[in-house]
Amino acid sequence: MATQRVLPQSKETLLQNYNKRLKDDIRSILDNFTEIIKTAKIEDETQVSRATQGEQDHYEMHVRAANIVRAGESLMKLVSDLKQFLILNDFPSVNDAISLQNQQLRSLQEECDKKLTSLRDEIAIDLYELEEEYYSSSQWDSTDLPLCEAYRRRDSWASPGTSCSSAHGDREDMDEPPSQETNAQHHLNGHGTASIEKP
Amino acid sequence: MANERLRALEDVEKEIAMILQCAGNIVLELSKDKHNASFLDRQLVQFQSSVNRVESELSGQIRYLTQVATGQPHEGSTYSARKDCQMALNRAEYAKVKLGELGRTCEIMLDQQT
């Protein structure tokens, strides 16, 4: 048996109002429909003429039918209000929806990261072979920059506002003789730089 | 769970439309010279069952809300998980871009050799 909850006055009033509207609308539909059916009964003796009685019955049925439709519309509005109240205040289902969404997003993130990690491992192997090919190819000169340095400079030239880095790059170009030894080392050990950069 | 309750309320809306339709069919049938008694009975049973179902379902929902509602706003969110997922997708997109560049560079090198 659920204990009596102490709701704020507004919420309790609102729910009581919903109950009242429900009861009133259902009663309105049933009463008006019953009266229409009663009015449809043909009576032989009437106090007024048949035409007048017919007109009166016709008008009454119109009004009662309109009341039934109004009560139906009011019930639809009540259902809409209940849906809104449910979405905002049904905490168990909101909590479930949030935890389900979090779970789905986290699983997507983990899957993405797992695939990126496996991709990294595969690419590392291929990059090793590419660098072997590059440093042992006839196109590569011992005075050329190492592959990582060439990519770094290309990235810095490609991005604007990095004039400082490009200036640094120019200064490094002037320091050719000392770097030739390191370049020779890289030529002998073609993947030396890459091995430094590999995690 | 929330979807079930909302779907139940949508079914209630259909039942309300059914109530009005049954009432209209009954009055229409009564307006004819010769009534089809079985049709009238069926429509009347349908009308009564729909009214009872609507009343019981909506009362149940209001009773549930009376037990569950606290009056406080809900402060949960999925923002952090969504942000982490977005960052993971950004990482994947960045890796894709870099791999594309690497592929194009390799193609250029191969074209130069041939």
Coordinates of C-alpha atoms in Angstrom, one line a residue:
Chain A
M1 CA 0.0 0.0 0.0
A2 CA 1.6 3.3 -1.1
T3 CA 2.1 5.8 1.7
Q4 CA 0.3 9.1 1.3
R5 CA 2.6 11.5 -0.5
V6 CA 2.6 15.1 0.5
L7 CA 2.5 16.9 -2.8
P8 CA 2.8 20.6 -3.3
Q9 CA -0.6 22.3 -3.3
S10 CA -0.4 23.2 -6.9
K11 CA 0.3 19.7 -8.1
E12 CA -2.4 18.2 -5.9
T13 CA -4.9 20.8 -7.0
L14 CA -4.0 20.1 -10.6
L15 CA -4.5 16.3 -10.3
Q16 CA -7.8 16.9 -8.5
N17 CA -8.8 19.2 -11.3
Y18 CA -8.0 16.4 -13.8
N19 CA -10.1 14.0 -11.9
K20 CA -13.0 16.4 -11.8
R21 CA -12.8 17.1 -15.5
L22 CA -12.7 13.4 -16.3
K23 CA -15.8 12.7 -14.2
D24 CA -17.7 15.8 -15.6
D25 CA -17.0 15.0 -19.2
I26 CA -17.9 11.3 -18.9
R27 CA -21.1 12.2 -17.1
S28 CA -21.9 14.9 -19.7
I29 CA -21.4 12.4 -22.6
L30 CA -23.6 9.7 -21.0
D31 CA -26.4 12.1 -19.8
N32 CA -26.7 13.9 -23.1
F33 CA -26.7 10.7 -25.1
T34 CA -29.3 9.2 -22.9
E35 CA -31.5 12.3 -23.3
I36 CA -31.1 12.2 -27.1
I37 CA -32.3 8.6 -27.1
K38 CA -35.3 9.5 -24.8
T39 CA -36.2 12.5 -27.0
A40 CA -36.1 10.2 -30.1
K41 CA -39.1 8.3 -28.7
I42 CA -42.3 9.2 -30.5
E43 CA -45.1 10.4 -28.3
D44 CA -48.6 10.6 -29.5
E45 CA -50.1 13.1 -27.1
T46 CA -48.3 16.4 -26.7
Q47 CA -49.3 19.7 -25.1
V48 CA -48.2 21.7 -28.1
S49 CA -48.7 21.0 -31.8
R50 CA -46.6 18.4 -33.5
A51 CA -44.7 20.9 -35.5
T52 CA -43.7 22.9 -32.4
Q53 CA -42.8 19.7 -30.5
G54 CA -40.8 18.6 -33.5
E55 CA -38.9 21.9 -33.6
Q56 CA -38.3 21.8 -29.9
D57 CA -37.0 18.2 -30.1
H58 CA -34.8 19.1 -33.1
Y59 CA -33.3 22.0 -31.3
E60 CA -32.8 20.0 -28.1
M61 CA -31.0 17.2 -29.9
H62 CA -28.8 19.8 -31.6
V63 CA -27.8 21.2 -28.3
R64 CA -27.2 17.9 -26.7
A65 CA -25.2 16.6 -29.6
A66 CA -23.1 19.8 -29.4
N67 CA -22.6 19.1 -25.7
I68 CA -21.4 15.5 -26.4
V69 CA -18.9 16.9 -28.9
R70 CA -17.7 19.5 -26.5
A71 CA -17.3 16.9 -23.8
G72 CA -15.3 14.8 -26.2
E73 CA -13.0 17.7 -27.1
S74 CA -12.6 18.4 -23.4
L75 CA -11.5 14.8 -22.8
M76 CA -9.0 15.1 -25.7
K77 CA -7.6 18.2 -24.0
L78 CA -7.4 16.3 -20.7
V79 CA -5.4 13.5 -22.4
S80 CA -3.1 16.1 -23.8
D81 CA -2.6 17.7 -20.4
L82 CA -2.0 14.3 -18.9
K83 CA 0.7 13.5 -21.5
Q84 CA 2.4 16.7 -20.7
F85 CA 2.3 16.1 -17.0
L86 CA 3.5 12.6 -17.5
I87 CA 6.5 13.7 -19.5
L88 CA 7.5 16.3 -17.0
N89 CA 6.8 14.6 -13.7
D90 CA 7.0 10.9 -14.2
F91 CA 10.5 10.6 -12.7
P92 CA 10.9 6.8 -12.9
S93 CA 10.4 6.8 -16.6
V94 CA 12.5 9.9 -17.1
N95 CA 15.3 8.3 -15.1
D96 CA 15.0 5.1 -17.2
A97 CA 15.1 7.1 -20.5
I98 CA 18.2 9.1 -19.3
S99 CA 20.1 6.0 -18.2
L100 CA 19.2 4.2 -21.5
Q101 CA 20.4 7.1 -23.5
N102 CA 23.6 7.4 -21.5
Q103 CA 24.2 3.7 -22.0
Q104 CA 23.7 3.9 -25.8
L105 CA 26.0 7.0 -26.1
R106 CA 28.7 5.4 -24.0
S107 CA 28.6 2.1 -25.9
L108 CA 28.9 4.1 -29.2
Q109 CA 31.8 6.1 -27.8
E110 CA 33.6 2.9 -26.6
E111 CA 33.0 1.2 -30.0
C112 CA 34.4 4.3 -31.8
D113 CA 37.5 4.4 -29.6
K114 CA 38.1 0.7 -29.9
K115 CA 38.0 0.9 -33.6
L116 CA 40.3 3.9 -33.6
T117 CA 42.8 2.0 -31.5
S118 CA 42.8 -1.0 -33.8
L119 CA 43.1 1.3 -36.8
R120 CA 46.1 3.0 -35.1
D121 CA 47.8 -0.3 -34.6
E122 CA 47.2 -1.3 -38.2
I123 CA 48.3 2.1 -39.6
A124 CA 51.5 1.9 -37.5
I125 CA 52.5 -1.2 -39.3
D126 CA 51.7 0.3 -42.7
L127 CA 53.5 3.5 -41.9
Y128 CA 56.6 1.6 -40.9
E129 CA 56.6 0.0 -44.3
L130 CA 55.9 3.3 -46.1
E131 CA 58.8 4.9 -44.3
E132 CA 61.1 2.1 -45.2
E133 CA 60.1 2.5 -48.8
Y134 CA 60.5 6.2 -48.6
Y135 CA 64.0 6.3 -47.1
S136 CA 65.3 3.5 -49.3
S137 CA 63.8 5.0 -52.5
S138 CA 66.0 6.8 -55.1
Q139 CA 63.9 10.0 -54.8
W140 CA 65.0 10.6 -51.2
D141 CA 68.2 12.5 -50.9
S142 CA 70.3 12.6 -47.7
T143 CA 69.9 16.4 -47.7
D144 CA 66.1 16.1 -47.7
L145 CA 64.2 16.5 -44.5
P146 CA 63.0 13.5 -42.6
L147 CA 59.4 12.5 -43.4
C148 CA 58.0 13.7 -40.1
E149 CA 59.6 17.1 -40.4
A150 CA 58.4 17.5 -44.0
Y151 CA 54.8 16.7 -42.8
R152 CA 55.1 19.0 -39.8
R153 CA 56.2 21.9 -42.0
R154 CA 53.5 21.2 -44.6
D155 CA 50.9 21.3 -41.8
S156 CA 52.3 24.6 -40.4
W157 CA 52.3 26.2 -43.9
A158 CA 48.8 25.0 -44.5
S159 CA 47.4 26.6 -41.3
P160 CA 47.4 30.4 -41.4
G161 CA 48.8 32.6 -38.6
T162 CA 51.7 30.3 -38.0
S163 CA 54.3 32.7 -39.4
C164 CA 56.4 32.2 -36.3
S165 CA 56.6 28.5 -36.9
S166 CA 57.4 29.0 -40.6
A167 CA 60.1 31.5 -39.6
H168 CA 61.5 28.9 -37.2
G169 CA 61.4 26.5 -40.1
D170 CA 63.4 28.9 -42.2
R171 CA 66.0 29.2 -39.5
E172 CA 66.2 25.5 -39.3
D173 CA 66.8 25.3 -43.0
M174 CA 69.8 27.5 -42.6
D175 CA 71.2 25.1 -40.0
E176 CA 71.7 22.5 -42.7
P177 CA 75.2 21.2 -41.9
P178 CA 74.6 20.1 -38.4
S179 CA 71.3 18.5 -39.3
Q180 CA 72.9 16.5 -42.2
E181 CA 74.5 14.2 -39.7
T182 CA 71.2 13.5 -38.1
N183 CA 69.7 13.1 -41.5
A184 CA 72.4 10.6 -42.3
Q185 CA 71.5 8.8 -39.1
H186 CA 67.9 8.8 -40.2
H187 CA 69.0 7.4 -43.6
L188 CA 70.8 4.6 -42.0
N189 CA 68.0 4.0 -39.6
G190 CA 65.1 5.0 -41.8
H191 CA 62.4 4.7 -39.3
G192 CA 64.4 6.3 -36.5
T193 CA 62.2 9.4 -36.3
A194 CA 59.1 7.4 -36.6
S195 CA 60.1 5.1 -33.8
I196 CA 60.6 8.2 -31.6
E197 CA 57.2 9.5 -32.5
K198 CA 55.4 6.1 -32.1
P199 CA 53.7 5.8 -28.8
Chain B
M1 CA 8.1 2.5 -19.6
A2 CA 7.3 6.1 -20.5
N3 CA 6.6 5.1 -24.1
E4 CA 4.0 2.6 -22.9
R5 CA 2.1 5.1 -20.9
L6 CA 2.2 7.6 -23.7
R7 CA 1.0 4.9 -26.1
A8 CA -1.8 4.0 -23.7
L9 CA -2.9 7.7 -23.7
E10 CA -2.8 7.7 -27.5
D11 CA -5.1 4.6 -27.5
V12 CA -7.4 6.5 -25.1
E13 CA -7.6 9.3 -27.7
K14 CA -8.7 6.8 -30.3
E15 CA -11.3 5.4 -27.9
I16 CA -12.7 8.9 -27.4
A17 CA -13.1 9.2 -31.1
M18 CA -14.7 5.8 -31.2
I19 CA -17.2 6.9 -28.5
L20 CA -18.3 9.9 -30.6
Q21 CA -18.5 7.8 -33.8
C22 CA -20.6 5.1 -32.1
A23 CA -23.0 7.8 -30.7
G24 CA -23.3 9.3 -34.2
N25 CA -24.0 5.9 -35.8
I26 CA -26.7 5.1 -33.2
V27 CA -28.5 8.4 -33.8
L28 CA -28.2 8.0 -37.5
E29 CA -29.6 4.5 -37.4
L30 CA -32.5 5.7 -35.2
S31 CA -33.3 8.4 -37.7
K32 CA -34.1 5.8 -40.4
D33 CA -37.6 4.3 -41.0
K34 CA -36.4 0.7 -40.4
H35 CA -33.8 0.1 -37.8
N36 CA -31.3 -2.6 -37.8
A37 CA -31.5 -4.0 -34.3
S38 CA -28.3 -6.0 -34.3
F39 CA -26.4 -3.0 -35.6
L40 CA -27.8 -0.9 -32.9
D41 CA -26.9 -3.4 -30.2
R42 CA -23.4 -3.7 -31.5
Q43 CA -22.9 0.0 -31.6
L44 CA -24.4 0.4 -28.1
V45 CA -22.1 -2.3 -26.6
Q46 CA -19.1 -0.7 -28.3
F47 CA -20.1 2.8 -27.0
Q48 CA -20.5 1.5 -23.4
S49 CA -17.3 -0.4 -23.4
S50 CA -15.3 2.5 -24.9
V51 CA -16.7 4.9 -22.2
N52 CA -15.8 2.5 -19.4
R53 CA -12.3 1.9 -20.9
V54 CA -11.6 5.6 -21.2
E55 CA -12.8 6.3 -17.7
S56 CA -10.8 3.5 -16.1
E57 CA -7.6 4.2 -18.1
L58 CA -7.6 7.9 -17.4
S59 CA -8.4 7.3 -13.7
G60 CA -5.5 4.9 -13.5
Q61 CA -3.1 7.4 -15.1
I62 CA -4.2 10.1 -12.7
R63 CA -3.8 7.7 -9.7
Y64 CA -0.3 6.8 -10.9
L65 CA 0.7 10.4 -11.3
T66 CA -0.6 11.2 -7.8
Q67 CA 1.8 8.6 -6.4
V68 CA 4.7 9.5 -8.6
A69 CA 4.7 13.3 -8.9
T70 CA 7.0 15.2 -6.5
G71 CA 6.5 18.8 -7.7
Q72 CA 10.2 19.2 -8.2
P73 CA 11.9 19.7 -11.6
H74 CA 14.0 16.9 -12.9
E75 CA 17.6 17.7 -13.0
G76 CA 19.1 14.7 -14.9
S77 CA 20.6 15.1 -18.3
T78 CA 22.6 13.2 -20.9
Y79 CA 24.9 16.1 -21.6
S80 CA 28.2 14.5 -20.5
A81 CA 27.7 11.2 -22.3
R82 CA 26.6 13.1 -25.4
K83 CA 29.6 15.3 -25.3
D84 CA 32.0 12.4 -24.9
C85 CA 30.3 10.6 -27.8
Q86 CA 30.6 13.7 -29.9
M87 CA 34.3 14.0 -29.1
A88 CA 34.8 10.4 -30.1
L89 CA 33.1 11.0 -33.4
N90 CA 35.2 14.1 -33.9
R91 CA 38.3 11.9 -33.3
A92 CA 37.2 9.4 -35.9
E93 CA 36.4 12.2 -38.4
Y94 CA 39.9 13.7 -37.8
A95 CA 41.6 10.3 -38.3
K96 CA 39.6 9.9 -41.5
V97 CA 40.8 13.3 -42.8
K98 CA 44.4 12.5 -42.0
L99 CA 44.2 9.1 -43.6
G100 CA 42.7 10.7 -46.7
E101 CA 45.6 13.1 -46.9
L102 CA 48.1 10.2 -46.5
G103 CA 46.3 8.3 -49.2
R104 CA 46.5 11.2 -51.6
T105 CA 50.2 11.7 -50.9
C106 CA 50.9 8.1 -51.6
E107 CA 49.0 8.4 -54.9
I108 CA 51.0 11.5 -55.9
M109 CA 54.2 9.7 -55.1
L110 CA 53.1 6.7 -57.2
D111 CA 52.1 9.0 -60.1
Q112 CA 55.5 10.7 -60.0
Q113 CA 57.2 7.3 -60.2
T114 CA 55.2 6.2 -63.2

